[in-house]
Coordinates of C-alpha atoms in Angstrom, one line a residue:
M13 CA 40.5 -8.0 -52.7
S14 CA 40.4 -11.5 -51.4
P15 CA 37.3 -13.2 -50.0
T16 CA 38.9 -12.9 -46.6
D17 CA 39.1 -9.2 -47.0
L18 CA 35.5 -9.0 -48.1
S19 CA 34.4 -10.8 -45.0
V20 CA 36.2 -8.2 -42.9
V21 CA 34.4 -5.2 -44.4
A22 CA 31.0 -6.8 -45.0
P23 CA 28.3 -5.7 -42.6
A24 CA 27.6 -8.2 -39.9
R25 CA 24.3 -9.9 -40.0
P26 CA 22.2 -8.8 -36.9
T27 CA 22.0 -11.5 -34.3
E28 CA 18.6 -12.6 -33.1
T29 CA 18.3 -12.8 -29.3
A30 CA 15.9 -15.3 -27.9
P31 CA 13.3 -13.9 -25.6
A32 CA 14.2 -14.2 -21.9
E33 CA 12.4 -17.1 -20.3
S34 CA 10.5 -16.7 -17.1
L35 CA 11.1 -18.9 -14.1
C36 CA 7.7 -20.5 -14.6
D37 CA 8.6 -21.4 -18.2
V38 CA 11.9 -23.0 -17.1
V39 CA 10.2 -25.0 -14.3
D40 CA 7.4 -26.1 -16.6
S41 CA 10.0 -27.6 -19.0
R42 CA 11.4 -29.7 -16.1
R43 CA 15.0 -28.5 -16.9
V44 CA 16.7 -28.6 -13.5
E45 CA 20.0 -27.2 -14.8
A46 CA 18.3 -24.4 -16.5
T47 CA 16.3 -23.6 -13.4
L48 CA 19.4 -23.5 -11.3
R49 CA 21.1 -21.2 -13.7
W50 CA 18.0 -18.9 -13.7
L51 CA 18.0 -18.8 -9.9
D52 CA 21.7 -18.0 -9.8
D53 CA 21.4 -15.2 -12.4
H54 CA 18.6 -13.3 -10.7
P55 CA 18.4 -11.3 -7.4
P56 CA 16.1 -12.4 -4.5
H57 CA 13.4 -9.8 -5.2
L58 CA 13.0 -10.9 -8.8
I59 CA 12.9 -14.6 -7.8
A60 CA 10.2 -13.7 -5.2
D61 CA 8.2 -12.0 -7.9
E62 CA 8.3 -15.0 -10.1
L63 CA 7.4 -17.4 -7.3
A64 CA 4.4 -15.2 -6.5
R65 CA 3.1 -15.6 -10.0
M66 CA 3.3 -19.4 -9.9
D67 CA 0.9 -22.0 -8.5
A68 CA 1.8 -23.8 -5.2
L69 CA 3.3 -26.9 -6.9
H70 CA 5.7 -25.1 -9.3
A71 CA 6.6 -22.4 -6.7
G72 CA 7.6 -25.1 -4.2
M73 CA 9.6 -27.0 -6.8
A74 CA 11.7 -23.9 -7.7
F75 CA 12.1 -22.8 -4.1
R76 CA 13.5 -26.1 -3.0
L77 CA 16.4 -25.7 -5.5
L78 CA 17.7 -22.6 -3.6
D79 CA 20.5 -22.9 -1.1
K80 CA 19.7 -22.2 2.6
D81 CA 20.9 -18.6 2.8
R82 CA 19.4 -17.6 -0.6
A83 CA 16.1 -19.3 0.2
L84 CA 15.8 -17.1 3.4
A85 CA 16.5 -13.9 1.4
V86 CA 13.9 -14.8 -1.2
F87 CA 11.4 -16.0 1.4
E88 CA 11.5 -12.6 3.2
E89 CA 10.8 -10.8 -0.1
L90 CA 7.5 -12.7 -0.4
E91 CA 4.1 -11.5 0.8
P92 CA 2.7 -13.4 3.8
V93 CA 0.1 -15.2 1.7
D94 CA 2.8 -16.4 -0.7
Q95 CA 5.1 -17.4 2.2
Q96 CA 2.3 -19.7 3.5
Q97 CA 2.1 -21.3 0.1
I98 CA 5.8 -22.1 0.2
L99 CA 5.8 -23.4 3.8
T100 CA 3.0 -25.9 3.1
G101 CA 5.3 -27.7 0.7
L102 CA 8.4 -28.0 2.9
R103 CA 9.6 -30.9 5.0
D104 CA 9.8 -30.4 8.8
Q105 CA 13.5 -29.7 9.0
S106 CA 13.5 -27.2 6.1
F107 CA 10.4 -25.6 7.6
R108 CA 12.0 -25.1 11.0
E109 CA 15.2 -23.7 9.5
L110 CA 13.3 -21.2 7.4
V111 CA 11.0 -19.8 10.0
E112 CA 13.9 -19.7 12.6
G113 CA 16.0 -17.6 10.3
M114 CA 13.3 -15.0 9.7
D115 CA 13.3 -11.6 11.4
P116 CA 10.7 -11.7 14.2
D117 CA 8.6 -8.8 12.7
D118 CA 8.5 -10.6 9.3
R119 CA 7.5 -13.8 11.0
A120 CA 4.7 -12.2 13.1
R121 CA 3.3 -10.5 9.9
M122 CA 3.2 -13.9 8.2
L123 CA 1.5 -15.5 11.2
R124 CA -1.1 -12.7 11.4
E125 CA -2.6 -13.9 8.1
A126 CA -1.8 -17.6 8.3
P127 CA -4.4 -20.3 9.1
A128 CA -4.4 -21.6 12.7
K129 CA -2.8 -24.9 11.6
V130 CA 0.1 -23.2 9.9
A131 CA 0.6 -20.7 12.8
K132 CA 0.7 -23.5 15.3
K133 CA 3.3 -25.4 13.3
V134 CA 5.5 -22.3 12.9
L135 CA 5.5 -21.5 16.6
A136 CA 6.1 -25.1 17.5
G137 CA 9.2 -25.2 15.3
L138 CA 10.8 -22.1 16.9
S139 CA 13.5 -22.0 19.6
P140 CA 12.2 -20.6 23.0
H141 CA 13.9 -17.2 22.4
E142 CA 12.4 -16.7 18.9
R143 CA 9.0 -18.0 20.1
R144 CA 8.9 -15.4 22.9
M145 CA 9.8 -12.5 20.6
T146 CA 7.2 -13.6 18.0
A147 CA 4.5 -14.1 20.7
A148 CA 5.3 -10.6 22.1
L149 CA 4.8 -9.0 18.7
L150 CA 1.5 -10.9 18.1
G151 CA 0.3 -9.6 21.4
Y152 CA 0.0 -6.0 20.0
P153 CA -3.2 -4.8 18.3
E154 CA -3.8 -5.6 14.7
G155 CA -2.3 -2.8 12.4
S156 CA -0.3 -1.3 15.3
A157 CA 3.4 -0.3 15.1
G158 CA 4.2 -3.1 17.6
R159 CA 3.2 -5.7 15.0
Y160 CA 5.7 -4.3 12.5
M161 CA 8.7 -3.3 14.6
T162 CA 11.8 -5.3 15.2
P163 CA 12.5 -6.1 18.9
E164 CA 16.1 -7.0 18.0
V165 CA 17.7 -3.7 18.9
V166 CA 21.1 -2.6 20.2
A167 CA 20.2 -0.1 23.0
L168 CA 23.1 1.9 24.5
P169 CA 23.3 3.0 28.1
R170 CA 23.9 6.8 28.3
N171 CA 27.0 6.6 30.5
L172 CA 29.2 4.9 27.9
T173 CA 32.1 6.4 26.0
V174 CA 32.1 6.2 22.2
E175 CA 34.8 3.5 22.4
Q176 CA 32.6 1.4 24.7
A177 CA 29.5 2.0 22.6
L178 CA 31.3 0.8 19.4
R179 CA 32.5 -2.3 21.3
M180 CA 28.9 -3.1 22.3
V181 CA 27.7 -2.6 18.7
R182 CA 30.3 -5.0 17.5
T183 CA 29.4 -7.6 20.1
K184 CA 25.6 -7.4 19.8
G185 CA 25.1 -6.0 16.3
S186 CA 25.1 -9.3 14.5
G187 CA 21.8 -10.2 16.3
A188 CA 20.1 -6.9 15.5
E189 CA 18.2 -6.1 12.3
T190 CA 19.8 -2.7 12.1
V191 CA 22.6 -0.7 13.9
Y192 CA 22.3 2.5 12.0
T193 CA 20.1 4.1 14.6
L194 CA 21.0 3.3 18.2
P195 CA 18.5 4.2 20.9
V196 CA 20.0 5.4 24.2
V197 CA 18.2 4.3 27.4
D198 CA 18.4 4.7 31.1
A199 CA 18.7 1.9 33.7
G200 CA 14.9 1.2 33.4
R201 CA 15.2 0.9 29.6
R202 CA 13.3 4.1 29.2
L203 CA 14.1 6.0 25.9
I204 CA 16.3 9.0 26.5
G205 CA 17.3 9.7 22.9
I206 CA 19.0 8.3 19.9
V207 CA 22.5 8.4 18.4
E208 CA 23.4 7.5 14.8
L209 CA 26.2 5.0 14.1
R210 CA 27.8 7.7 11.9
E211 CA 28.2 10.0 14.9
L212 CA 29.9 7.3 16.9
V213 CA 32.3 6.4 14.1
L214 CA 33.3 10.0 13.5
S215 CA 33.7 11.0 17.2
A216 CA 36.8 10.7 19.4
P217 CA 36.9 7.4 21.4
E218 CA 36.8 9.2 24.8
T219 CA 33.7 11.2 23.9
M220 CA 30.6 10.4 26.1
V221 CA 27.5 9.0 24.3
S222 CA 25.4 11.5 26.4
D223 CA 27.2 14.3 24.5
L224 CA 26.1 13.0 21.1
V225 CA 22.6 11.9 21.9
V226 CA 19.5 13.6 20.3
T227 CA 17.4 14.0 23.4
E228 CA 14.1 14.8 21.7
P229 CA 13.8 12.0 19.1
V230 CA 10.8 11.3 17.0
F231 CA 9.2 8.0 18.3
A232 CA 5.9 6.1 18.2
R233 CA 4.1 4.0 20.8
A234 CA 3.6 0.3 20.2
T235 CA -0.1 0.7 20.1
D236 CA -0.1 3.5 17.6
S237 CA -1.2 2.9 14.0
A238 CA 1.6 1.4 11.9
E239 CA 0.5 3.5 9.0
R240 CA 0.7 6.7 11.1
A241 CA 4.1 5.7 12.4
A242 CA 5.3 5.0 8.8
R243 CA 4.1 8.3 7.5
L244 CA 5.7 10.0 10.4
M245 CA 9.0 8.5 9.3
R246 CA 8.5 9.9 5.8
E247 CA 7.7 13.3 7.1
T248 CA 10.7 13.5 9.5
N249 CA 13.1 11.8 7.1
V250 CA 14.3 9.1 9.5
I251 CA 15.3 5.6 8.5
N252 CA 14.4 4.0 11.8
L253 CA 11.8 5.0 14.4
P254 CA 12.1 4.0 18.1
V255 CA 9.0 2.3 19.4
V256 CA 8.1 2.6 23.1
D257 CA 5.4 1.2 25.4
S258 CA 3.0 3.2 27.6
E259 CA 5.8 3.8 30.1
D260 CA 8.3 5.1 27.5
R261 CA 10.4 1.9 27.7
L262 CA 12.0 1.0 24.5
V263 CA 10.5 -2.1 22.9
G264 CA 11.8 -2.0 19.3
L265 CA 12.5 -0.1 16.1
L266 CA 10.3 0.4 13.1
T267 CA 12.7 0.1 10.1
I268 CA 12.4 1.9 6.8
D269 CA 11.8 -1.3 4.8
D270 CA 8.8 -2.2 7.0
A271 CA 7.6 1.4 6.9
V272 CA 7.6 1.3 3.1
E273 CA 5.6 -2.0 3.1
V274 CA 3.1 -0.5 5.5
I275 CA 2.5 2.6 3.3
E276 CA 2.4 0.5 0.2
A277 CA -0.3 -1.8 1.7
A278 CA -2.3 1.2 2.9
D279 CA -2.1 2.9 -0.4
S280 CA -3.1 -0.4 -2.2
E281 CA -6.1 -0.7 0.0
D282 CA -7.2 2.8 -0.6
V283 CA -6.8 2.4 -4.4
A284 CA -8.9 -0.8 -4.3
R285 CA -11.6 0.8 -2.2
Q286 CA -11.7 3.9 -4.4
A287 CA -12.2 1.7 -7.4
G288 CA -15.1 -0.1 -5.8
T289 CA -13.4 -3.4 -4.9
Q290 CA -12.1 -5.2 -1.9
P291 CA -8.3 -5.3 -1.4
W292 CA -6.7 -8.7 -1.7
A293 CA -3.5 -10.2 -0.5
G294 CA -1.0 -11.8 -2.8
H295 CA 0.1 -11.3 -6.4
Y296 CA -2.4 -10.3 -9.0
M297 CA -1.2 -12.8 -11.6
A298 CA -1.6 -15.7 -9.1
A299 CA -5.1 -14.8 -8.1
K300 CA -7.9 -17.0 -9.5
V301 CA -10.6 -15.6 -11.8
F302 CA -13.4 -16.3 -9.4
Q303 CA -11.4 -14.9 -6.5
L304 CA -11.0 -11.6 -8.2
A305 CA -14.7 -11.6 -9.2
R306 CA -15.7 -12.3 -5.6
Y307 CA -13.7 -9.3 -4.4
R308 CA -15.3 -7.0 -6.9
A309 CA -18.9 -8.4 -6.9
M310 CA -20.1 -6.9 -3.6
W311 CA -19.4 -3.3 -4.6
L312 CA -20.9 -3.8 -8.0
L313 CA -24.1 -5.2 -6.5
L314 CA -24.3 -2.3 -4.1
L315 CA -23.7 0.2 -6.8
L316 CA -26.3 -1.5 -9.0
V317 CA -28.9 -1.1 -6.3
A318 CA -27.8 2.5 -5.7
A319 CA -28.1 3.2 -9.5
T320 CA -31.9 2.5 -9.2
L321 CA -32.0 6.1 -7.9
T322 CA -31.2 7.2 -11.4
V323 CA -34.0 5.1 -12.8
T324 CA -36.4 6.5 -10.2
V325 CA -35.5 10.1 -11.0
T326 CA -35.9 9.6 -14.7
D327 CA -39.3 8.0 -14.2
A328 CA -40.4 10.9 -12.0
F329 CA -39.6 13.4 -14.8
E330 CA -41.1 11.3 -17.6
A331 CA -43.6 14.1 -18.4
T332 CA -40.8 16.6 -18.8
L333 CA -39.0 14.3 -21.2
A334 CA -42.2 13.8 -23.2
Q335 CA -42.5 17.5 -23.8
A336 CA -38.8 18.0 -24.7
A337 CA -37.5 14.7 -26.0
H338 CA -34.2 16.3 -27.0
L339 CA -33.3 16.6 -23.3
A340 CA -32.6 12.8 -23.3
L341 CA -29.7 13.3 -25.7
F342 CA -27.6 15.1 -23.1
I343 CA -28.2 12.8 -20.0
P344 CA -25.0 10.7 -20.6
L345 CA -23.0 13.9 -21.1
L346 CA -24.2 15.6 -17.9
I347 CA -24.1 12.6 -15.5
G348 CA -20.7 11.6 -16.9
A349 CA -19.2 15.1 -16.4
G350 CA -20.7 15.3 -12.9
G351 CA -19.6 11.8 -11.9
N352 CA -16.1 12.5 -13.1
A353 CA -15.9 15.8 -11.2
G354 CA -17.1 14.2 -8.0
A355 CA -14.6 11.2 -8.4
Q356 CA -11.7 13.6 -8.9
A357 CA -12.5 15.6 -5.8
A358 CA -13.1 12.4 -3.7
T359 CA -9.8 10.9 -4.8
S360 CA -7.9 14.1 -4.1
C361 CA -9.4 14.4 -0.7
V362 CA -8.8 10.8 0.3
R363 CA -5.1 11.2 -0.7
A364 CA -4.8 14.5 1.2
L365 CA -6.3 12.8 4.3
A366 CA -3.9 9.9 4.0
V367 CA -0.8 12.0 3.9
G368 CA -2.0 14.5 6.5
E369 CA -2.5 17.5 4.3
V370 CA -6.1 17.8 5.3
R371 CA -7.8 17.3 8.7
V372 CA -11.5 16.9 9.6
S373 CA -11.3 20.4 11.1
D374 CA -10.7 21.7 7.6
L375 CA -14.2 20.6 6.4
L376 CA -15.6 24.1 5.8
R377 CA -12.4 25.2 4.0
V378 CA -12.5 22.1 1.8
I379 CA -16.2 22.7 1.0
W380 CA -15.5 26.3 -0.1
R381 CA -12.4 25.3 -2.1
E382 CA -14.1 22.4 -3.9
L383 CA -17.2 24.4 -4.6
R384 CA -15.1 27.1 -6.4
V385 CA -13.1 24.5 -8.3
G386 CA -16.2 22.8 -9.4
L387 CA -17.8 26.0 -10.6
V388 CA -14.7 26.9 -12.6
L389 CA -14.6 23.5 -14.2
G390 CA -18.4 23.7 -14.8
A391 CA -18.0 27.0 -16.6
M392 CA -15.3 25.6 -18.8
L393 CA -17.4 22.6 -19.7
A394 CA -20.5 24.7 -20.2
A395 CA -18.8 26.7 -22.9
V396 CA -18.2 23.5 -24.9
G397 CA -21.6 22.0 -23.9
M398 CA -23.6 25.0 -25.1
L399 CA -21.8 25.0 -28.4
I400 CA -22.7 21.3 -28.9
G401 CA -26.3 21.9 -27.8
A402 CA -26.7 24.9 -30.1
V403 CA -25.4 22.9 -33.1
F404 CA -27.7 19.8 -32.5
V405 CA -30.9 21.0 -30.8
G406 CA -31.0 24.8 -30.6
A407 CA -30.3 27.6 -28.3
Q408 CA -32.8 27.0 -25.5
I409 CA -31.7 23.5 -24.7
A410 CA -28.1 24.6 -25.1
V411 CA -28.7 27.1 -22.3
V412 CA -30.2 24.4 -20.1
V413 CA -27.1 22.2 -20.7
G414 CA -24.7 25.0 -19.9
I415 CA -26.4 26.0 -16.7
T416 CA -26.7 22.4 -15.6
L417 CA -23.0 21.7 -16.2
V418 CA -22.0 24.6 -14.0
V419 CA -24.3 23.6 -11.1
I420 CA -23.6 19.9 -11.4
C421 CA -19.8 20.3 -11.4
G422 CA -20.0 22.6 -8.4
W423 CA -22.3 20.2 -6.5
A424 CA -20.3 17.1 -7.5
A425 CA -16.9 18.6 -6.5
T426 CA -18.4 19.7 -3.1
I427 CA -19.9 16.3 -2.4
G428 CA -16.7 14.5 -3.5
G429 CA -14.5 16.6 -1.3
T430 CA -16.9 16.5 1.7
M431 CA -17.8 12.8 1.9
P432 CA -14.3 11.5 2.8
L433 CA -14.0 14.1 5.6
L434 CA -17.4 13.1 7.0
A435 CA -16.5 9.5 6.8
K436 CA -13.3 10.2 8.8
K437 CA -15.3 12.0 11.4
L438 CA -17.6 9.0 11.8
R439 CA -14.6 6.7 12.1
I440 CA -15.2 5.1 8.7
D441 CA -12.3 4.5 6.3
P442 CA -12.5 7.5 3.9
A443 CA -11.5 5.2 1.0
V444 CA -14.8 3.3 1.5
I445 CA -16.5 6.5 0.3
S446 CA -15.1 5.5 -3.0
A447 CA -15.3 7.2 -6.3
P448 CA -18.0 4.8 -7.7
M449 CA -20.3 5.6 -4.7
V450 CA -19.8 9.4 -5.2
T451 CA -20.4 9.0 -8.9
T452 CA -23.6 7.1 -8.3
L453 CA -24.9 9.7 -5.9
V454 CA -24.0 12.5 -8.2
D455 CA -25.7 10.8 -11.2
A456 CA -29.0 10.7 -9.4
T457 CA -28.9 14.2 -8.0
G458 CA -27.5 15.5 -11.3
L459 CA -30.6 14.4 -13.1
V460 CA -32.8 16.3 -10.6
I461 CA -30.7 19.4 -11.3
Y462 CA -31.0 18.9 -15.0
F463 CA -34.7 18.4 -15.2
T464 CA -35.4 21.1 -12.7
T465 CA -33.3 23.6 -14.7
A466 CA -35.1 22.5 -17.9
K467 CA -38.5 23.1 -16.4
M468 CA -37.5 26.6 -15.3
V469 CA -35.8 27.6 -18.5
L470 CA -38.2 26.0 -21.0
G471 CA -41.3 26.7 -18.9
I472 CA -42.6 23.1 -19.1

């Protein structure tokens, strides 16, 4: 066999692929051609994610290499705080073109969080029509559906035929954010119902729109909570939700992309508060160390002060500990189990409140349910705890540990499930009654339960 033949059958040497470079790495190396290739090879949402990870200087350098249409697509994928960072580095003409091309609802959301100087510059650079729409959205209450809806809607009069309606959609649709859901209105622009574009396309041209309209559509008012409206869309499986004013006149549509962002922001805020920190805007990787520390410090300080309750309880039962020193061995086990049980119940209840599975009126039912869950969990843990106690310190203290675990878990689960509902009733964000706060409270009361049980069982 010739060398050529050998080369054919010989196993190929595995090729080594270089690790993919991030946009930040390419920009750092000052390779313009490589940066342009990277931007061309990646979709807008990935470019936006990379820009959000970068500092203002490098993000601005990369963004200015995008063409006009692609720049707008990437810009609208960014969070408001990152959009402001990009805008500060643009020249006046590029600045005006970018903010003029944004959808009014996206522009209003950015301005809501922008410094006054940036907001003034944005509004000054808009055409009169775009400025009026943006100002109208900013006039609605913070966090309302009106702030997130798009006012660019194709609304159909009820007396049109399908052929006329489709002609109107073709004429006005380019200026609307969506045409999949078409509100039907009367002469006073009051919402009568909705018709889907699919129904128009599949119906005969001479069919009247009034014969196709859904006359009892799901809708929200502009002053309603945006989160409530977004969750309503999820519950009813609609992709666009009509938004009306106090007189039932159509003012816009809440689209599915904005609804997803609203729910994501609300869930992120809940997770942050449940973890004992303040929510922050922007990308985690772009946040400064001291910025993250500042967001977390307040809750840690409050919990540190609250933890002095545990010290106080331990000090009050110092005589009990002196007579049965082995009790101290099980303090971490007991307060850890109780704190975790309370945190689990609090997290479950906050989530159930957020998605509408639980209401404040269900308070007594939640108490009864969580009490039983806690007792079952406590009994399971007690079996293990008594075994550990019997091995290390003897039967008497093992019984104390077992009884305490049952009582603590029942108490912790009840407190954890109850506090978010009480917070809701008092108009406090249930997520503020976070797992760390529940854990701290259960730690202190759990020690009281432990030492009281020890005094009763051991007779000390």
